[in-house]
XYZ file of C-alpha atoms in Angstrom:
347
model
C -1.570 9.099 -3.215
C -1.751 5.646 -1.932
C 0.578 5.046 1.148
C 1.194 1.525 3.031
C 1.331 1.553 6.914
C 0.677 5.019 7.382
C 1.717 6.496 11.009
C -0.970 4.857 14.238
C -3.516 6.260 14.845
C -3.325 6.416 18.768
C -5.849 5.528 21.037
C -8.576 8.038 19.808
C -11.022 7.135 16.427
C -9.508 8.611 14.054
C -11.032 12.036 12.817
C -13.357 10.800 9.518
C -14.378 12.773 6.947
C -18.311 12.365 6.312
C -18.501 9.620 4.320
C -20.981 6.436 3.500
C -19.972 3.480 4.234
C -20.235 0.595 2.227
C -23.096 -1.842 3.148
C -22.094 -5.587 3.297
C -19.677 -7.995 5.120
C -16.802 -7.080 6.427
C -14.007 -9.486 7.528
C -12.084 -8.158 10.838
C -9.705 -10.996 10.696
C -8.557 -14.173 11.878
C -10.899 -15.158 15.045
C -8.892 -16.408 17.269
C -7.005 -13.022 17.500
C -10.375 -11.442 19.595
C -10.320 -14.795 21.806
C -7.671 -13.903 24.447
C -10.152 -12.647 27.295
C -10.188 -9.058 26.527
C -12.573 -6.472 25.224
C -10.582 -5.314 21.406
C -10.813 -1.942 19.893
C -10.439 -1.679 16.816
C -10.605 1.791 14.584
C -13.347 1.173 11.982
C -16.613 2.804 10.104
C -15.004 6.281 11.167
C -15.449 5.122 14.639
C -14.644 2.111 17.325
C -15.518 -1.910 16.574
C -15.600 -3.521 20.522
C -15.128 -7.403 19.916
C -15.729 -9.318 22.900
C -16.193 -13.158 23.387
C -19.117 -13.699 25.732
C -19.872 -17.006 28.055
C -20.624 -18.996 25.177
C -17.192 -18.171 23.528
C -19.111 -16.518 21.050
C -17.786 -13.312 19.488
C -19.902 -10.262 19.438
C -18.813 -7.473 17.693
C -20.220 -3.601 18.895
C -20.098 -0.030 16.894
C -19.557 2.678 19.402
C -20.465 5.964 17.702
C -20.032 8.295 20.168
C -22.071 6.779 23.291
C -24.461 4.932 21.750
C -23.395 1.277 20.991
C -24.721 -0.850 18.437
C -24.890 -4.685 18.158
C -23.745 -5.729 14.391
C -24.750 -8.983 12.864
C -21.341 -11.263 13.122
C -20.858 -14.783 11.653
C -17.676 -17.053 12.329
C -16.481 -19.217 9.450
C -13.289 -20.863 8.427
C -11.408 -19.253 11.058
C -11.947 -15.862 10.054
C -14.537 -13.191 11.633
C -17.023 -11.081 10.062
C -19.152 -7.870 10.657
C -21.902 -6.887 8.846
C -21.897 -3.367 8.275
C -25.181 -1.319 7.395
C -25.676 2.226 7.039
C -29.560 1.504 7.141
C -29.185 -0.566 10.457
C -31.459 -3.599 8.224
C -30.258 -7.253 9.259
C -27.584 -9.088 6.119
C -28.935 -9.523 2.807
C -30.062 -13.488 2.536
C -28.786 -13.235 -0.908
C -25.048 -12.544 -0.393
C -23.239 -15.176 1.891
C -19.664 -15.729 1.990
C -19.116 -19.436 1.119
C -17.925 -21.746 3.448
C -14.066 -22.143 2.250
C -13.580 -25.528 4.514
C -15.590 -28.361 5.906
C -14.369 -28.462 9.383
C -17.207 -27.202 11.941
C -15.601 -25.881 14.622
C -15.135 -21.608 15.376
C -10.822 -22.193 13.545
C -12.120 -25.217 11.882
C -9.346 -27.491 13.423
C -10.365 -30.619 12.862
C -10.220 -30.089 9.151
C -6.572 -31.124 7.782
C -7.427 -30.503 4.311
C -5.704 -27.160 3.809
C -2.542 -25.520 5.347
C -3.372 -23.304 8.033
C -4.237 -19.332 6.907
C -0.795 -17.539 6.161
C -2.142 -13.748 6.790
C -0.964 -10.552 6.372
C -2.539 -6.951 7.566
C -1.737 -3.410 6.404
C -2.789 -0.249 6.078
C -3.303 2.017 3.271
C -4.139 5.103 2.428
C -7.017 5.112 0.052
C -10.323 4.497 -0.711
C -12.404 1.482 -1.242
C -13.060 1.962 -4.916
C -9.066 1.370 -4.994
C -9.086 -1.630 -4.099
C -11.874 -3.068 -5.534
C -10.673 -1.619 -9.426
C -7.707 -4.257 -8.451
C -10.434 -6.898 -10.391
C -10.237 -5.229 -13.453
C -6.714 -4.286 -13.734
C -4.433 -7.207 -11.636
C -4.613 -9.955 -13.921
C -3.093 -7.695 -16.739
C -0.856 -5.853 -14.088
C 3.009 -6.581 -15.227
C 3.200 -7.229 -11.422
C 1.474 -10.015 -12.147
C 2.179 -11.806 -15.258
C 5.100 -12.361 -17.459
C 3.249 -12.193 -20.536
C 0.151 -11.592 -21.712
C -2.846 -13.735 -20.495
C -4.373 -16.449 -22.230
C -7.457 -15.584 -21.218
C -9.461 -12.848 -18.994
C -12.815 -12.339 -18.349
C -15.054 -9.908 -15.567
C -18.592 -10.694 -14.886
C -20.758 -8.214 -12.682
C -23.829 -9.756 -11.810
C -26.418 -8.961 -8.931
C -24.057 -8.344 -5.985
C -21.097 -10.797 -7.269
C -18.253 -9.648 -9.142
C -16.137 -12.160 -10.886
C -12.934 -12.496 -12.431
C -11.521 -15.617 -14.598
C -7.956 -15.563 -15.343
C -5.794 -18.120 -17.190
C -1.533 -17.277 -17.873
C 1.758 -17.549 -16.705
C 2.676 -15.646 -13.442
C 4.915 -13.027 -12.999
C 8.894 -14.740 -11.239
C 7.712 -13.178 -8.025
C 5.056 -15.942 -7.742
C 8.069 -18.396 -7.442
C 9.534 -19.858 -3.959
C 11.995 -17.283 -3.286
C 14.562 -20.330 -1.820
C 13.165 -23.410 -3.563
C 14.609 -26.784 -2.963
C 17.151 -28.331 -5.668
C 14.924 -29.577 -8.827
C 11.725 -27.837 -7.204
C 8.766 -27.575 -9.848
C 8.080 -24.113 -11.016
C 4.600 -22.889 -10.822
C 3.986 -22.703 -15.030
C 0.541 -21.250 -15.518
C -2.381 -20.459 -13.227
C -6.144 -20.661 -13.580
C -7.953 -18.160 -11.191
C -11.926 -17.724 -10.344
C -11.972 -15.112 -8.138
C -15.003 -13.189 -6.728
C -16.321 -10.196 -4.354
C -18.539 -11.019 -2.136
C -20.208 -7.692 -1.824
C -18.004 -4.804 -1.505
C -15.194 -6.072 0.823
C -14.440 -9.860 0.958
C -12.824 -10.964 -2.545
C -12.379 -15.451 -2.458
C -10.174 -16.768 -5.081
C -9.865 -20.505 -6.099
C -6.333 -21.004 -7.642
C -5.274 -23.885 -9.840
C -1.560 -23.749 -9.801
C -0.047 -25.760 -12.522
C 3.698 -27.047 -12.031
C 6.186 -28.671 -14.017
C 5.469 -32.209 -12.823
C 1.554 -31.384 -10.508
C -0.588 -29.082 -9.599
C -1.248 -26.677 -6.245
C -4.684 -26.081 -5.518
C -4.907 -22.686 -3.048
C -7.687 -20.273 -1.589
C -6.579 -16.985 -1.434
C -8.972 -14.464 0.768
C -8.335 -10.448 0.202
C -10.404 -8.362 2.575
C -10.689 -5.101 3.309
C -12.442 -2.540 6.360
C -11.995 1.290 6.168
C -11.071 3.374 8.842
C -12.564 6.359 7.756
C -12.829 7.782 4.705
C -9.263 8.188 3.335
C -7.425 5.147 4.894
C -8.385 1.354 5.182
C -6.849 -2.194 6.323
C -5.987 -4.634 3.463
C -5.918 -8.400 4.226
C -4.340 -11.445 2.496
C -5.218 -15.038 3.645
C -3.556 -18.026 1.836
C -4.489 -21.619 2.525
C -3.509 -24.775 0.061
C -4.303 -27.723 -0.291
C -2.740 -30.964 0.871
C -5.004 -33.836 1.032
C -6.438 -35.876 3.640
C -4.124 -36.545 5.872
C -1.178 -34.112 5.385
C 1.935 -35.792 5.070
C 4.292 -33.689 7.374
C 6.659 -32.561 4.482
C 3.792 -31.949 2.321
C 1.954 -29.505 4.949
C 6.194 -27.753 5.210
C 5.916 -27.527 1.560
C 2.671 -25.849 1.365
C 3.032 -23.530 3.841
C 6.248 -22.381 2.064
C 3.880 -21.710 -1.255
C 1.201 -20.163 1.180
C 3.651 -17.980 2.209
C 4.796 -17.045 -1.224
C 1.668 -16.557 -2.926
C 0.665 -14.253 -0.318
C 4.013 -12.114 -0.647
C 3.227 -11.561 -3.782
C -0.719 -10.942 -4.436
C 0.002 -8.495 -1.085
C 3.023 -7.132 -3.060
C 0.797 -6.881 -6.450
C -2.204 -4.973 -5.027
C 0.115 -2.518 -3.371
C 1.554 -1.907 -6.302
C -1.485 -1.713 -8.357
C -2.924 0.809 -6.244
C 0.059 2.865 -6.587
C -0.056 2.731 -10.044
C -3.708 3.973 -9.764
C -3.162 6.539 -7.987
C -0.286 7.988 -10.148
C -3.208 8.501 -12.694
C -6.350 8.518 -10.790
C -9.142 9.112 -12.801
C -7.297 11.533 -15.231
C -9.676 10.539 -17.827
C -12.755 8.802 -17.314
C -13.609 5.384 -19.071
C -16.233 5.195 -21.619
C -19.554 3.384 -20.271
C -18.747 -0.002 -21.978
C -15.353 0.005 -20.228
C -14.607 -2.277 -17.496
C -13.436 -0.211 -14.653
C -16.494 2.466 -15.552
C -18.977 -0.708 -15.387
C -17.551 -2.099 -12.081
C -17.433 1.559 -10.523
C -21.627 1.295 -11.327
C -21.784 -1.959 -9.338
C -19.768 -1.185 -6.166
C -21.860 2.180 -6.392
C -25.016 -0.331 -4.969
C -23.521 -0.705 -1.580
C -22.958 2.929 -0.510
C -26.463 4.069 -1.536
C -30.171 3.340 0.295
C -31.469 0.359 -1.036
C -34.176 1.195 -2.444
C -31.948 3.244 -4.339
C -30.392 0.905 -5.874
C -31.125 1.175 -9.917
C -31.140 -1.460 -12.623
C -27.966 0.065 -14.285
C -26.098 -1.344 -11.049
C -26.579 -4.874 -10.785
C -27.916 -6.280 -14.577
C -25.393 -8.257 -15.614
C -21.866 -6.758 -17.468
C -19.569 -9.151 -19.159
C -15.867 -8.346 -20.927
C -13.777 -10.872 -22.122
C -10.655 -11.338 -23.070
C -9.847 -14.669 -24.898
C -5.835 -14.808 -26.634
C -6.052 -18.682 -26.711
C -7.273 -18.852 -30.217
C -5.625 -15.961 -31.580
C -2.281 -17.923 -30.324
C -3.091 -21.326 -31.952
C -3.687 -19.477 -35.115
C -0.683 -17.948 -34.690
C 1.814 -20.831 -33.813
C 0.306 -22.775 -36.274
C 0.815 -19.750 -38.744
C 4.289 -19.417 -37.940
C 5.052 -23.334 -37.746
C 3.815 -22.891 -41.448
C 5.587 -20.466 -43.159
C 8.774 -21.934 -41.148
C 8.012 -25.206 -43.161
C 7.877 -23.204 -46.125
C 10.557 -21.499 -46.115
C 12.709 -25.332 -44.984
C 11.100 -26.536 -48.585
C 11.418 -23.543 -50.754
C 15.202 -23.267 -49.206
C 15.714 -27.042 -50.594
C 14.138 -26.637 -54.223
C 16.096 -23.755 -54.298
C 19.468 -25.405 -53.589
C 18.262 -28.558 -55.838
């Protein structure tokens, strides 16, 4: 049973099951959060995260597992802070970075106007990290998502990158809730979106309205807890150019806000819906949620553990666009037919 915000867990780590946990990056969340002078706790890894800025105004990020502390690799990007999390104790992987989302250089990336600032939203859940990450093969079909069926869907598992492509018209919830008089509706959306390992999913959106289009970022993240609860994230930044126009950086942040209402909205209810039938039948091999539960499986085992099975590549693709044409132009055909026959008949 998946539950959102379930009841604090007080000032002690909360009591974890044995568990592995995932190896990779994790983000913690927005930076400047951790940069108000104090030491923060934070409930992670079935134990305590200490973040701490030091004289530098560098953040440094500590696992306390009972009373031995551990440094843990930490990198600052975009505004956002992450910990790198491995069972093994080895340093990060040099082949799985988290891209660089802006091109400001500072630690919140100030000086770059190009996007809205992050609209984010925390909560907790009760479930496990194959949960969430089974979101990739079943959102963009998800009725929370989509008013139709997609024009096209496709997952690709490669390595230690999974992607998703997905091209259709959005579900009314994506809409402003209060738009202005004659506002645009957002039409159809084009999504790439990818994890990162087994925690950080980046998605580039391509928003296409009545009369432009909305370019956004939208950032999901995850960090368990212990072994039965976690902490979802949702960032949301969009575009406005270089400079912002005041009313243009008002309007974005209104669709930041929106957009990340409803992915937040969507993923809670996806993993409701998952757990109503949790794994009542397993999928064949060939099926998409049974090939990405063989690539997330890389992160929670040794790595030289790691087998060929779970990181060769795995593609499934869903394409309706042709399938339509045919079909409209099918349809515009015998309507033409029937407008001629009707006339020889009545001649």
């Amino acid at each position: 049973m998946v539950q959102a915000n379930p009841e604090p867990f007080g000032d002690e780590p909360p009591q974890a099951v044995p568990a592995r946990y995932a190896r990779g990056w994790h983000c913690l969340g927005l930076s400047r959060r951790f940069r108000d002078g104090s030491t923060r706790s934070l409930s992670a890894f079935g134990s305590r995260l200490a973040v701490q800025a030091n004289g530098q105004d560098q953040l440094t990020v500590r696992l306390e597992p009972g009373k031995v502390e551990q440094e843990l690799p930490s990198l600052e990007q975009d505004g956002l802070l992450y910990a790198w999390h491995d069972p093994q104790g080895a340093e990060p992987a040099q082949n799985l970075v988290i891209p660089r989302l802006r091109g400001g250089t500072g630690l919140d990336d100030d000086e770059d106007r190009e996007f809205s600032a992050w609209e984010w939203k925390e909560t907790t859940l009760s479930a496990g990290t194959g949960q969430v990450l089974e979101h990739l093969v079943h959102l963009a079909d998800s009725r929370h998502v989509t008013r139709s069926e997609q024009l096209y869907f496709k997952n690709v598992f490669d390595g230690q990158l999974a992607t998703q492509y997905f091209e259709g018209p959005l579900h009314h919830s994506y809409q402003l809730q209060d738009p202005a008089e004659n506002a645009p509706a957002i039409e159809l959306a084009d999504s790439v979106a990818s994890y990162y390992g087994p925690a950080v999913m980046i998605a580039q959106l391509d928003y296409v309205l009545e009369d432009r289009s909305l370019d956004a970022v939208v950032l999901t993240a995850h960090y368990p807890i212990d072994a039965k609860h976690l902490v979802l994230m949702t960032g949301v930044m969009v575009r406005t150019g270089h400079p912002p126009a005041p009313e243009l950086q008002t309007a974005a942040c209104g669709h930041a806000a929106q957009i990340l209402r409803s992915i937040t909205g969507a993923v809670r209810a996806q993993l409701d819906d998952a757990a109503a039938t949790e794994r009542q039948d397993e999928p064949a091999d060939s099926h998409p949620v049974a090939a990405l539960r063989r690539w997330y499986s890389q992160f929670f085992v040794d790595t030289q553990d790691i087998t060929p099975g779970m990181t060769e590549r795995y593609e499934y693709e869903v394409d309706t666009t042709m399938p339509m044409d045919l079909w409209t132009r099918s349809s515009a055909r015998t309507l033409i037919l029937r407008r001629t026959n009707g006339k020889q008949l009545a001649s």
